[in-house]
Every structure is written in C-alpha cells, then in structure tokens.
C-alpha cells in the first residue's frame, strides 16, 4: 500500500492500531523478537513441541553372585543423578536355599540408593526391603523403586547397594540390578 493511502487513512508514525491491520497480515519474526513473552501470554492448552524439551536417558545394569549371607554388595558405584532427574531401579533376587544345607526360616532382601557415605538417600525413600520365608528350593523377589532428585544440583558418587540375609544356606544366588536415569531439560 502506498504511503499516500496510509496518510489518507490517518495512519502516521506510531499510530497504527490492531483494527487497522488485516487479520491475514503477516508479522515479521524480527518484529516479535523484542517481545517479553511470559507464561500468562501462552494459552493453557498450547502444546510444547517435544523437540523443545531435551530428554536424556542413561541406563546400566549389574549382576552379583550373592551366595554369602548378610553381605552388602555395591552393585553400581560412582553414580551421578542430575538435578531434577528421576532414577528407576529394578532388581531381581534369585536364590536357591537349603539344598545340601539348612533351609532358611526367614530371608530379607534389601536394595538401597546411597550416598558415598553409604547412607540411604532421602531417609530411605530410595529403598526396598522385603521379608520372605524361602524354605527349600528356588525363590525370586523382583521389584522396582524410584527416586526423584529435587535438589538444585547433581548427586554424585552415589551407589546402588544390595543385601540379602537368611539364617539358612544360600546355595545358589544371583542378584540383578537395572536402572534408568531420566533427565528433562529445556
């Protein structure tokens, strides 16, 4: 549109209003760059493209022959859990009890997420314990636990520790730990 037509419509520098702009008119992105857009400016139902949120998934696993009763095994060491990250730990205790020995009358399995001083993280939040009576034969205990790092900094030098105890004999035992750490940033 010619400038003479704009002047005829009464449009001068700094006086253009929304009603004077055609609804189908495009606005250059450079004109929007200086806007300070805040949460209140975004529609509550607006979707955020997944490409705008970076997701990092770290995973690992470990196995341990756990035939020695009442022994703590540091299954995963040197673990770093970033700030605002979720760790999910799954585990399996597979044991044969009492073959050519005394069947256990009780058994306790424990898996802990600990710091470098071996103290459980967040007052046992990252802990699973169970009491079982395996008798003679095979038993399996499988489960998961999770922990969300709500601190503003990474947790470093952490461990996933496993322990099983029975007052009888473990003749064959295998402890399997798998974990995933999911970090969102963006």
Coordinates of N, CA, C and O in Angstrom, one line a residue:
X1 N 0.9 -1.2 0.0 CA 0.0 0.0 0.0 C 0.9 1.2 0.0 O 1.9 1.3 0.7
X2 N 0.5 2.2 -0.8 CA 1.3 3.4 -0.9 C 1.2 4.2 0.4 O 0.2 4.2 1.1
X3 N 2.2 4.9 0.7 CA 2.3 5.8 1.9 C 1.2 6.9 1.8 O 0.6 7.2 2.8
X4 N 0.9 7.4 0.6 CA -0.1 8.4 0.5 C -1.5 7.9 0.9 O -2.3 8.6 1.5
X5 N -1.7 6.6 0.7 CA -3.0 6.0 1.1 C -3.1 5.8 2.6 O -4.1 6.0 3.2
X6 N -1.9 5.5 3.2 CA -1.9 5.3 4.7 C -2.1 6.7 5.3 O -2.9 6.8 6.3
X7 N -1.5 7.7 4.8 CA -1.7 9.1 5.3 C -3.1 9.5 5.2 O -3.7 10.2 6.0
X8 N -3.8 9.1 4.1 CA -5.2 9.5 3.8 C -6.1 8.8 4.8 O -7.1 9.3 5.2
X9 N -5.6 7.6 5.3 CA -6.4 6.9 6.3 C -6.1 7.4 7.7 O -6.7 6.9 8.7
X10 N -5.2 8.3 7.8 CA -4.9 8.9 9.1 C -3.9 8.1 9.9 O -3.7 8.3 11.1
X11 N -3.1 7.3 9.2 CA -2.1 6.5 9.9 C -0.8 7.3 9.8 O -0.3 7.6 8.7
X12 N -0.2 7.6 10.9 CA 1.1 8.2 11.0 C 2.0 7.4 11.9 O 1.6 6.4 12.5
X13 N 3.3 7.8 11.9 CA 4.2 7.0 12.8 C 3.7 6.8 14.2 O 3.3 7.8 14.8
X14 N 3.8 5.6 14.6 CA 3.4 5.2 16.0 C 1.9 5.2 16.3 O 1.5 5.1 17.4
X15 N 1.0 5.3 15.2 CA -0.4 5.4 15.5 C -1.2 4.2 14.9 O -2.4 4.2 15.0
X16 N -0.5 3.2 14.3 CA -1.1 2.1 13.7 C -1.7 1.2 14.9 O -1.1 0.9 15.9
X17 N -3.0 0.8 14.7 CA -3.7 0.0 15.8 C -4.0 -1.3 15.2 O -4.0 -1.6 14.0
X18 N -4.4 -2.3 16.1 CA -4.8 -3.6 15.7 C -5.9 -3.6 14.7 O -5.9 -4.4 13.8
X19 N -6.9 -2.8 14.9 CA -8.0 -2.8 14.0 C -7.7 -2.3 12.6 O -8.4 -2.6 11.6
X20 N -6.6 -1.6 12.4 CA -6.1 -1.2 11.1 C -5.3 -2.2 10.4 O -4.9 -2.0 9.2
X21 N -5.0 -3.4 11.0 CA -4.2 -4.4 10.4 C -5.1 -5.5 10.0 O -5.9 -6.0 10.8
X22 N -5.0 -6.0 8.7 CA -5.8 -7.1 8.2 C -5.5 -8.3 9.0 O -4.3 -8.6 9.4
X23 N -6.5 -9.1 9.3 CA -6.4 -10.3 10.1 C -5.4 -11.3 9.4 O -4.8 -12.1 10.1
X24 N -5.3 -11.3 8.1 CA -4.4 -12.2 7.5 C -3.0 -11.6 7.2 O -2.2 -12.3 6.6
X25 N -2.7 -10.5 7.8 CA -1.4 -9.9 7.6 C -0.3 -10.6 8.3 O -0.5 -11.0 9.5
X26 N 0.8 -10.8 7.7 CA 2.0 -11.5 8.4 C 2.8 -10.5 9.1 O 2.9 -9.3 8.7
X27 N 3.4 -10.9 10.2 CA 4.3 -10.0 11.0 C 5.6 -10.7 11.0 O 5.8 -11.9 11.3
X28 N 6.6 -9.9 10.6 CA 8.0 -10.4 10.6 C 8.4 -10.9 11.9 O 8.2 -10.2 12.9
X29 N 9.1 -12.0 11.9 CA 9.6 -12.6 13.2 C 10.5 -11.6 13.9 O 10.6 -11.5 15.1
X30 N 11.3 -10.8 13.2 CA 12.2 -9.8 13.8 C 11.4 -8.8 14.6 O 11.9 -8.2 15.5
X31 N 10.1 -8.5 14.2 CA 9.3 -7.6 15.0 C 8.8 -8.2 16.3 O 8.5 -7.5 17.2
X32 N 8.8 -9.5 16.4 CA 8.4 -10.2 17.6 C 9.5 -10.4 18.6 O 9.3 -10.7 19.8
X33 N 10.8 -10.4 18.1 CA 11.9 -10.7 18.9 C 12.0 -9.9 20.2 O 12.5 -10.4 21.2
X34 N 11.6 -8.7 20.2 CA 11.8 -7.8 21.4 C 10.7 -8.0 22.4 O 10.7 -7.5 23.5
X35 N 9.7 -8.8 22.0 CA 8.6 -9.1 23.0 C 9.0 -9.9 24.2 O 9.8 -10.8 24.1
X36 N 8.5 -9.5 25.4 CA 8.8 -10.3 26.6 C 7.6 -11.2 26.8 O 6.7 -10.8 27.5
X37 N 7.6 -12.4 26.3 CA 6.5 -13.3 26.4 C 6.6 -14.0 27.8 O 7.7 -14.6 28.1
X38 N 5.6 -14.0 28.6 CA 5.6 -14.7 29.9 C 4.5 -15.8 29.9 O 3.7 -15.9 28.9
X39 N 4.5 -16.6 30.9 CA 3.5 -17.7 31.0 C 2.1 -17.3 30.8 O 1.3 -17.9 30.1
X40 N 1.7 -16.1 31.3 CA 0.3 -15.6 31.1 C 0.0 -15.4 29.7 O -1.2 -15.4 29.3
X41 N 1.0 -15.1 28.8 CA 0.7 -14.9 27.4 C 0.5 -16.2 26.6 O 0.0 -16.1 25.5
X42 N 0.7 -17.3 27.2 CA 0.6 -18.6 26.5 C -0.7 -19.3 26.9 O -1.1 -19.4 28.0
X43 N -1.5 -19.7 25.9 CA -2.7 -20.4 26.1 C -2.5 -21.6 26.9 O -1.6 -22.4 26.6
X44 N -3.4 -21.9 27.9 CA -3.2 -23.0 28.8 C -3.2 -24.4 28.0 O -2.7 -25.4 28.4
X45 N -3.9 -24.4 26.9 CA -4.0 -25.7 26.1 C -2.9 -25.8 25.0 O -2.9 -26.7 24.2
X46 N -2.0 -24.8 25.0 CA -0.9 -24.8 24.0 C 0.0 -26.0 24.2 O 0.4 -26.3 25.4
X47 N 0.4 -26.7 23.2 CA 1.3 -27.8 23.3 C 2.8 -27.3 23.1 O 3.0 -26.4 22.3
X48 N 3.7 -28.0 23.8 CA 5.1 -27.7 23.6 C 5.7 -28.8 22.8 O 5.5 -30.0 23.1
X49 N 6.3 -28.5 21.7 CA 6.9 -29.5 20.8 C 8.0 -30.3 21.6 O 8.7 -29.7 22.3
X50 N 7.9 -31.6 21.4 CA 8.9 -32.4 22.1 C 10.3 -32.1 21.8 O 11.2 -32.3 22.5
X51 N 10.5 -31.5 20.6 CA 11.9 -31.1 20.2 C 12.4 -29.9 21.1 O 13.6 -29.7 21.1
X52 N 11.5 -29.2 21.8 CA 11.9 -28.1 22.7 C 12.3 -28.6 24.0 O 12.8 -27.9 24.9
X53 N 12.0 -29.9 24.3 CA 12.4 -30.5 25.6 C 13.4 -31.6 25.4 O 13.1 -32.6 24.8
X54 N 14.6 -31.4 25.8 CA 15.6 -32.4 25.7 C 15.5 -33.5 26.7 O 15.4 -33.2 27.9
X55 N 15.4 -34.7 26.3 CA 15.4 -35.8 27.3 C 16.6 -36.7 27.2 O 17.0 -37.0 26.1
X56 N 17.2 -36.9 28.3 CA 18.4 -37.8 28.3 C 18.1 -39.0 29.2 O 17.6 -38.8 30.3
X57 N 18.4 -40.2 28.6 CA 18.2 -41.4 29.4 C 19.5 -42.1 29.5 O 20.1 -42.4 28.5
X58 N 19.9 -42.4 30.7 CA 21.1 -43.1 31.0 C 20.7 -44.4 31.6 O 19.8 -44.4 32.5
X59 N 21.3 -45.5 31.2 CA 20.9 -46.8 31.8 C 22.1 -47.6 32.1 O 23.2 -47.4 31.6
X60 N 21.9 -48.6 32.9 CA 23.0 -49.5 33.3 C 22.5 -50.8 34.0 O 21.3 -50.8 34.3
X61 N 23.3 -51.7 34.2 CA 22.9 -52.9 34.9 C 24.1 -53.6 35.5 O 25.3 -53.2 35.2
X62 N 23.9 -54.4 36.5 CA 24.9 -55.2 37.2 C 24.4 -56.5 37.7 O 23.2 -56.5 38.0
X63 N 25.2 -57.5 37.8 CA 24.8 -58.7 38.5 C 25.9 -59.1 39.5 O 27.0 -58.7 39.5
X64 N 25.4 -59.9 40.5 CA 26.3 -60.3 41.6 C 25.9 -61.6 42.1 O 24.7 -61.9 42.3
X65 N 26.9 -62.5 42.3 CA 26.7 -63.8 42.9 C 26.5 -63.4 44.4 O 27.5 -63.0 45.1
X66 N 25.3 -63.6 44.9 CA 25.0 -63.2 46.3 C 24.9 -64.4 47.2 O 24.0 -64.4 48.1
X67 N 25.8 -65.3 47.1 CA 25.6 -66.5 48.0 C 26.1 -66.3 49.4 O 25.8 -67.1 50.3
X68 N 26.8 -65.3 49.7 CA 27.3 -65.0 51.1 C 26.2 -64.2 51.8 O 25.9 -63.1 51.4
X69 N 25.6 -64.9 52.8 CA 24.5 -64.2 53.6 C 25.0 -63.0 54.3 O 26.2 -63.0 54.8
X70 N 24.2 -62.0 54.5 CA 24.4 -60.8 55.3 C 25.6 -60.1 54.8 O 26.4 -59.5 55.5
X71 N 25.8 -60.0 53.5 CA 26.9 -59.3 52.8 C 26.3 -58.2 52.0 O 25.3 -58.4 51.2
X72 N 26.8 -57.0 52.1 CA 26.3 -55.8 51.3 C 27.2 -55.7 50.0 O 28.4 -55.7 50.1
X73 N 26.6 -55.7 48.9 CA 27.3 -55.6 47.6 C 27.0 -54.2 47.0 O 25.9 -53.8 46.9
X74 N 28.1 -53.5 46.7 CA 28.0 -52.3 46.0 C 27.9 -52.6 44.5 O 28.9 -52.8 43.8
X75 N 26.6 -52.7 44.0 CA 26.4 -53.2 42.7 C 26.7 -52.1 41.6 O 27.3 -52.5 40.6
X76 N 26.3 -50.9 41.9 CA 26.6 -49.8 40.9 C 27.3 -48.7 41.8 O 26.7 -48.3 42.8
X77 N 28.4 -48.2 41.4 CA 29.1 -47.2 42.1 C 29.4 -46.0 41.2 O 29.3 -46.1 40.0
X78 N 29.8 -44.8 41.8 CA 30.1 -43.7 41.0 C 28.9 -43.1 40.2 O 29.1 -42.4 39.2
X79 N 27.7 -43.3 40.7 CA 26.5 -42.9 40.0 C 26.3 -41.4 40.2 O 26.4 -40.9 41.3
X80 N 25.9 -40.7 39.1 CA 25.6 -39.3 39.2 C 24.1 -39.2 38.8 O 23.7 -39.6 37.7
X81 N 23.3 -38.5 39.7 CA 21.9 -38.3 39.4 C 21.8 -36.8 39.2 O 21.9 -36.0 40.2
X82 N 21.6 -36.3 38.0 CA 21.5 -34.9 37.7 C 20.3 -34.2 38.5 O 19.4 -34.9 38.9
X83 N 20.4 -32.9 38.7 CA 19.3 -32.2 39.3 C 18.0 -32.4 38.5 O 18.1 -32.5 37.3
X84 N 16.9 -32.5 39.2 CA 15.6 -32.7 38.5 C 15.5 -34.0 37.6 O 14.9 -34.0 36.6
X85 N 16.2 -35.0 38.1 CA 16.2 -36.3 37.3 C 15.5 -37.4 38.1 O 15.5 -37.3 39.3
X86 N 15.0 -38.3 37.4 CA 14.3 -39.5 38.0 C 15.2 -40.7 37.8 O 15.6 -41.0 36.6
X87 N 15.4 -41.5 38.9 CA 16.1 -42.7 38.7 C 15.1 -43.8 39.0 O 14.4 -43.7 40.0
X88 N 15.1 -44.8 38.2 CA 14.2 -46.0 38.4 C 15.1 -47.2 38.5 O 15.9 -47.4 37.6
X89 N 15.0 -48.0 39.5 CA 15.8 -49.1 39.8 C 14.9 -50.4 39.8 O 14.0 -50.4 40.6
X90 N 15.2 -51.4 39.0 CA 14.5 -52.6 39.1 C 15.6 -53.7 39.5 O 16.8 -53.6 39.2
X91 N 15.1 -54.7 40.2 CA 16.0 -55.7 40.7 C 15.4 -57.1 40.8 O 14.1 -57.2 40.8
X92 N 16.2 -58.1 40.8 CA 15.7 -59.4 40.9 C 16.7 -60.2 41.8 O 17.9 -60.1 41.6
X93 N 16.2 -60.8 42.9 CA 17.0 -61.7 43.7 C 16.5 -63.1 43.4 O 15.3 -63.4 43.6
X94 N 17.4 -63.9 42.8 CA 17.0 -65.3 42.5 C 18.0 -66.1 43.4 O 19.2 -66.0 43.3
X95 N 17.4 -67.0 44.2 CA 18.2 -67.7 45.2 C 17.7 -69.1 45.4 O 16.5 -69.4 45.3
X96 N 18.6 -70.0 45.6 CA 18.2 -71.4 46.0 C 18.6 -71.6 47.4 O 19.8 -71.3 47.8
X97 N 17.7 -72.0 48.2 CA 18.0 -72.1 49.7 C 17.9 -73.5 50.2 O 17.0 -74.2 49.8
X98 N 18.8 -73.9 51.0 CA 18.7 -75.1 51.8 C 19.1 -76.4 51.1 O 19.0 -77.5 51.7
X99 N 19.5 -76.4 49.9 CA 19.9 -77.6 49.2 C 21.3 -78.0 49.8 O 22.2 -77.3 49.7
X100 N 21.4 -79.3 50.3 CA 22.6 -79.7 50.9 C 23.0 -78.8 52.1 O 24.1 -78.6 52.3
X101 N 22.0 -78.3 52.7 CA 22.3 -77.4 53.9 C 21.0 -77.2 54.6 O 20.0 -77.9 54.5
X102 N 20.9 -76.1 55.4 CA 19.8 -75.8 56.2 C 18.9 -74.8 55.5 O 19.3 -73.8 55.1
X103 N 17.6 -75.2 55.3 CA 16.7 -74.2 54.7 C 16.5 -73.0 55.6 O 16.5 -73.1 56.8
X104 N 16.5 -71.8 55.0 CA 16.3 -70.6 55.9 C 14.9 -70.5 56.3 O 13.9 -70.8 55.6
X105 N 14.7 -70.1 57.6 CA 13.3 -69.9 58.1 C 12.9 -68.4 57.8 O 11.7 -68.1 58.0
X106 N 13.8 -67.6 57.5 CA 13.5 -66.2 57.1 C 14.5 -65.7 56.1 O 15.6 -66.2 56.0
X107 N 14.2 -64.7 55.4 CA 15.1 -64.1 54.5 C 14.7 -62.7 54.3 O 13.5 -62.3 54.3
X108 N 15.7 -61.8 54.2 CA 15.4 -60.4 54.0 C 16.3 -59.9 52.8 O 17.5 -60.3 52.7
X109 N 15.6 -59.2 51.9 CA 16.3 -58.7 50.7 C 16.2 -57.2 50.8 O 15.2 -56.6 51.1
X110 N 17.3 -56.5 50.5 CA 17.3 -55.0 50.6 C 18.0 -54.5 49.4 O 19.1 -55.0 49.1
X111 N 17.5 -53.4 48.8 CA 18.2 -52.6 47.8 C 18.1 -51.2 48.2 O 17.0 -50.7 48.5
X112 N 19.3 -50.5 48.2 CA 19.3 -49.1 48.7 C 20.0 -48.2 47.6 O 21.0 -48.7 47.0
X113 N 19.5 -47.0 47.5 CA 20.3 -46.0 46.8 C 20.9 -45.2 47.9 O 20.3 -44.6 48.8
X114 N 22.3 -45.1 47.9 CA 23.0 -44.5 49.0 C 24.0 -43.4 48.4 O 24.3 -43.4 47.3
X115 N 24.4 -42.6 49.4 CA 25.4 -41.6 49.0 C 26.8 -42.2 49.2 O 26.9 -43.4 49.5
X116 N 27.8 -41.5 49.0 CA 29.2 -42.0 49.1 C 29.5 -42.5 50.5 O 30.4 -43.3 50.7
X117 N 28.8 -42.0 51.5 CA 29.0 -42.5 52.9 C 28.1 -43.7 53.3 O 28.0 -44.0 54.4
X118 N 27.5 -44.2 52.3 CA 26.6 -45.4 52.4 C 25.3 -45.1 53.2 O 24.7 -46.1 53.7
X119 N 24.9 -43.9 53.4 CA 23.7 -43.5 54.0 C 22.6 -43.5 52.9 O 22.8 -43.0 51.9
X120 N 21.4 -44.2 53.2 CA 20.3 -44.2 52.2 C 19.9 -42.7 51.9 O 19.9 -41.9 52.7
X121 N 19.6 -42.5 50.6 CA 19.2 -41.2 50.1 C 17.8 -40.9 50.7 O 16.9 -41.7 50.7
X122 N 17.7 -39.6 51.1 CA 16.4 -39.1 51.5 C 15.6 -40.0 52.5 O 14.4 -40.3 52.3
X123 N 16.3 -40.3 53.5 CA 15.7 -41.1 54.6 C 14.9 -42.4 54.1 O 13.7 -42.5 54.4
X124 N 15.6 -43.2 53.4 CA 15.1 -44.5 53.0 C 14.1 -44.4 51.8 O 13.5 -45.4 51.5
X125 N 13.9 -43.2 51.2 CA 13.0 -43.1 50.1 C 13.5 -44.1 49.0 O 12.7 -44.7 48.3
X126 N 14.8 -44.1 48.7 CA 15.3 -45.0 47.7 C 15.7 -46.3 48.2 O 16.8 -46.7 48.2
X127 N 14.7 -47.0 48.8 CA 15.0 -48.3 49.5 C 13.8 -49.3 49.2 O 12.7 -48.9 49.2
X128 N 14.2 -50.5 49.0 CA 13.2 -51.6 49.0 C 13.6 -52.7 49.9 O 14.8 -53.1 49.9
X129 N 12.8 -53.2 50.8 CA 13.1 -54.3 51.7 C 11.9 -55.2 51.7 O 10.8 -54.8 51.6
X130 N 12.2 -56.5 51.8 CA 11.1 -57.5 51.9 C 11.6 -58.6 52.9 O 12.8 -58.9 52.9
X131 N 10.7 -59.2 53.6 CA 10.9 -60.4 54.4 C 10.2 -61.5 53.7 O 9.1 -61.5 53.4
X132 N 10.9 -62.6 53.6 CA 10.4 -63.8 52.9 C 10.8 -65.0 53.7 O 11.7 -65.0 54.5
X133 N 10.1 -66.1 53.5 CA 10.4 -67.4 54.0 C 10.6 -68.3 52.9 O 9.7 -68.9 52.4
X134 N 11.9 -68.5 52.4 CA 12.1 -69.2 51.2 C 12.0 -70.7 51.3 O 11.8 -71.4 50.3
X135 N 12.1 -71.3 52.5 CA 12.1 -72.7 52.7 C 13.1 -73.3 51.7 O 14.1 -72.7 51.4
X136 N 12.9 -74.6 51.4 CA 13.9 -75.2 50.5 C 13.5 -75.0 49.0 O 12.3 -75.2 48.7
X137 N 14.4 -74.7 48.2 CA 14.1 -74.5 46.8 C 14.4 -73.1 46.3 O 15.0 -72.3 47.0
X138 N 13.9 -72.8 45.1 CA 14.1 -71.5 44.5 C 13.2 -70.5 45.0 O 12.0 -70.8 45.3
X139 N 13.6 -69.3 45.0 CA 12.7 -68.1 45.3 C 13.2 -67.0 44.5 O 14.4 -66.8 44.2
X140 N 12.3 -66.1 44.0 CA 12.6 -64.9 43.3 C 11.9 -63.8 43.9 O 10.7 -63.9 44.3
X141 N 12.6 -62.7 44.1 CA 12.0 -61.4 44.5 C 12.3 -60.4 43.5 O 13.5 -60.2 43.2
X142 N 11.3 -59.8 42.9 CA 11.5 -58.8 41.9 C 10.7 -57.6 42.3 O 9.6 -57.7 42.8
X143 N 11.2 -56.4 42.0 CA 10.5 -55.2 42.3 C 11.3 -54.0 41.7 O 12.3 -54.2 41.1
X144 N 10.7 -52.8 41.9 CA 11.3 -51.6 41.5 C 11.2 -50.5 42.6 O 10.3 -50.6 43.4
X145 N 12.0 -49.5 42.6 CA 11.8 -48.3 43.3 C 12.3 -47.2 42.5 O 13.1 -47.4 41.6
X146 N 11.9 -46.0 42.9 CA 12.3 -44.8 42.1 C 12.6 -43.7 43.1 O 12.2 -43.7 44.2
X147 N 13.4 -42.7 42.6 CA 13.8 -41.6 43.4 C 13.9 -40.4 42.5 O 14.6 -40.5 41.4
X148 N 13.3 -39.3 42.8 CA 13.4 -38.0 42.0 C 14.3 -37.1 42.8 O 14.1 -36.7 43.9
X149 N 15.4 -36.6 42.1 CA 16.3 -35.7 42.7 C 15.7 -34.3 42.6 O 15.8 -33.6 41.6
X150 N 15.1 -33.8 43.7 CA 14.5 -32.5 43.8 C 15.5 -31.4 44.1 O 15.1 -30.2 44.2
X151 N 16.7 -31.7 44.3 CA 17.7 -30.7 44.7 C 18.1 -29.9 43.5 O 17.8 -30.3 42.4
X152 N 18.7 -28.8 43.7 CA 19.1 -27.9 42.6 C 20.5 -28.3 42.0 O 21.0 -27.6 41.2
X153 N 21.0 -29.4 42.5 CA 22.3 -29.8 42.0 C 22.4 -31.3 41.8 O 21.6 -32.1 42.4
X154 N 23.4 -31.8 41.1 CA 23.5 -33.2 40.8 C 24.0 -33.9 42.1 O 24.7 -33.4 42.9
X155 N 23.6 -35.2 42.2 CA 24.0 -36.0 43.3 C 25.1 -36.9 42.7 O 24.9 -37.6 41.8
X156 N 26.3 -36.8 43.3 CA 27.5 -37.5 42.7 C 28.0 -38.6 43.6 O 27.7 -38.6 44.8
X157 N 28.7 -39.5 43.1 CA 29.3 -40.6 43.8 C 28.3 -41.5 44.6 O 28.6 -41.9 45.7
X158 N 27.1 -41.6 44.0 CA 26.1 -42.5 44.7 C 26.2 -43.9 44.3 O 26.9 -44.3 43.3
X159 N 25.5 -44.8 45.0 CA 25.6 -46.2 44.8 C 24.3 -46.9 44.8 O 23.3 -46.4 45.5
X160 N 24.2 -48.0 44.2 CA 23.0 -48.9 44.3 C 23.6 -50.1 45.0 O 24.5 -50.8 44.5
X161 N 23.1 -50.4 46.2 CA 23.6 -51.5 47.1 C 22.6 -52.5 47.3 O 21.4 -52.2 47.4
X162 N 23.0 -53.8 47.3 CA 22.1 -54.9 47.6 C 22.6 -55.7 48.7 O 23.8 -55.9 48.9
X163 N 21.6 -56.3 49.5 CA 22.0 -57.2 50.6 C 20.9 -58.2 50.8 O 19.7 -57.9 50.7
X164 N 21.3 -59.4 51.0 CA 20.3 -60.4 51.4 C 20.8 -61.2 52.6 O 22.0 -61.4 52.8
X165 N 19.9 -61.6 53.4 CA 20.2 -62.3 54.7 C 19.2 -63.5 54.8 O 18.0 -63.3 54.6
X166 N 19.7 -64.6 55.2 CA 18.9 -65.7 55.6 C 19.6 -66.4 56.7 O 20.9 -66.5 56.7
X167 N 18.9 -67.0 57.6 CA 19.5 -67.8 58.7 C 19.9 -69.2 58.2 O 20.5 -69.9 58.9
X168 N 19.5 -69.6 57.0 CA 19.9 -70.8 56.4 C 21.0 -70.6 55.4 O 21.8 -69.7 55.5
X169 N 21.1 -71.5 54.5 CA 22.2 -71.5 53.5 C 21.6 -71.0 52.1 O 20.6 -71.5 51.7
X170 N 22.4 -70.2 51.5 CA 22.1 -69.8 50.1 C 23.1 -70.7 49.3 O 24.3 -70.5 49.4
X171 N 22.5 -71.6 48.5 CA 23.4 -72.5 47.7 C 23.7 -71.9 46.3 O 24.7 -72.2 45.7
X172 N 22.8 -71.1 45.8 CA 22.9 -70.5 44.5 C 22.1 -69.2 44.5 O 21.0 -69.2 44.9
X173 N 22.8 -68.1 44.1 CA 22.1 -66.9 44.2 C 22.6 -65.9 43.2 O 23.8 -65.9 42.9
X174 N 21.7 -65.2 42.6 CA 22.1 -64.2 41.6 C 21.3 -62.9 41.8 O 20.0 -63.0 41.9
X175 N 21.9 -61.8 42.0 CA 21.2 -60.5 42.2 C 21.4 -59.7 40.9 O 22.6 -59.6 40.4
X176 N 20.4 -59.2 40.3 CA 20.4 -58.5 39.0 C 19.8 -57.1 39.3 O 18.7 -57.0 39.8
X177 N 20.6 -56.0 39.0 CA 20.1 -54.7 39.1 C 20.1 -54.0 37.7 O 21.0 -54.2 37.0
X178 N 19.0 -53.3 37.4 CA 18.9 -52.5 36.2 C 18.4 -51.1 36.6 O 17.6 -51.0 37.5
X179 N 19.0 -50.1 36.0 CA 18.5 -48.8 36.3 C 18.4 -47.9 35.1 O 19.1 -48.1 34.1
X180 N 17.6 -46.9 35.2 CA 17.5 -45.8 34.2 C 17.4 -44.5 34.9 O 16.7 -44.4 35.9
X181 N 18.1 -43.5 34.4 CA 18.0 -42.1 34.9 C 17.5 -41.3 33.8 O 18.0 -41.2 32.7
X182 N 16.4 -40.6 34.0 CA 15.7 -39.8 33.0 C 15.8 -38.4 33.4 O 15.4 -38.0 34.5
X183 N 16.4 -37.6 32.6 CA 16.7 -36.2 32.8 C 15.9 -35.4 31.8 O 16.1 -35.6 30.6
X184 N 15.1 -34.4 32.2 CA 14.5 -33.5 31.3 C 15.1 -32.1 31.4 O 15.4 -31.6 32.5
X185 N 15.4 -31.5 30.3 CA 15.8 -30.1 30.3 C 15.3 -29.4 29.1 O 14.9 -30.1 28.1
X186 N 15.2 -28.2 29.2 CA 14.7 -27.4 28.0 C 14.2 -26.1 28.4 O 14.1 -25.7 29.5

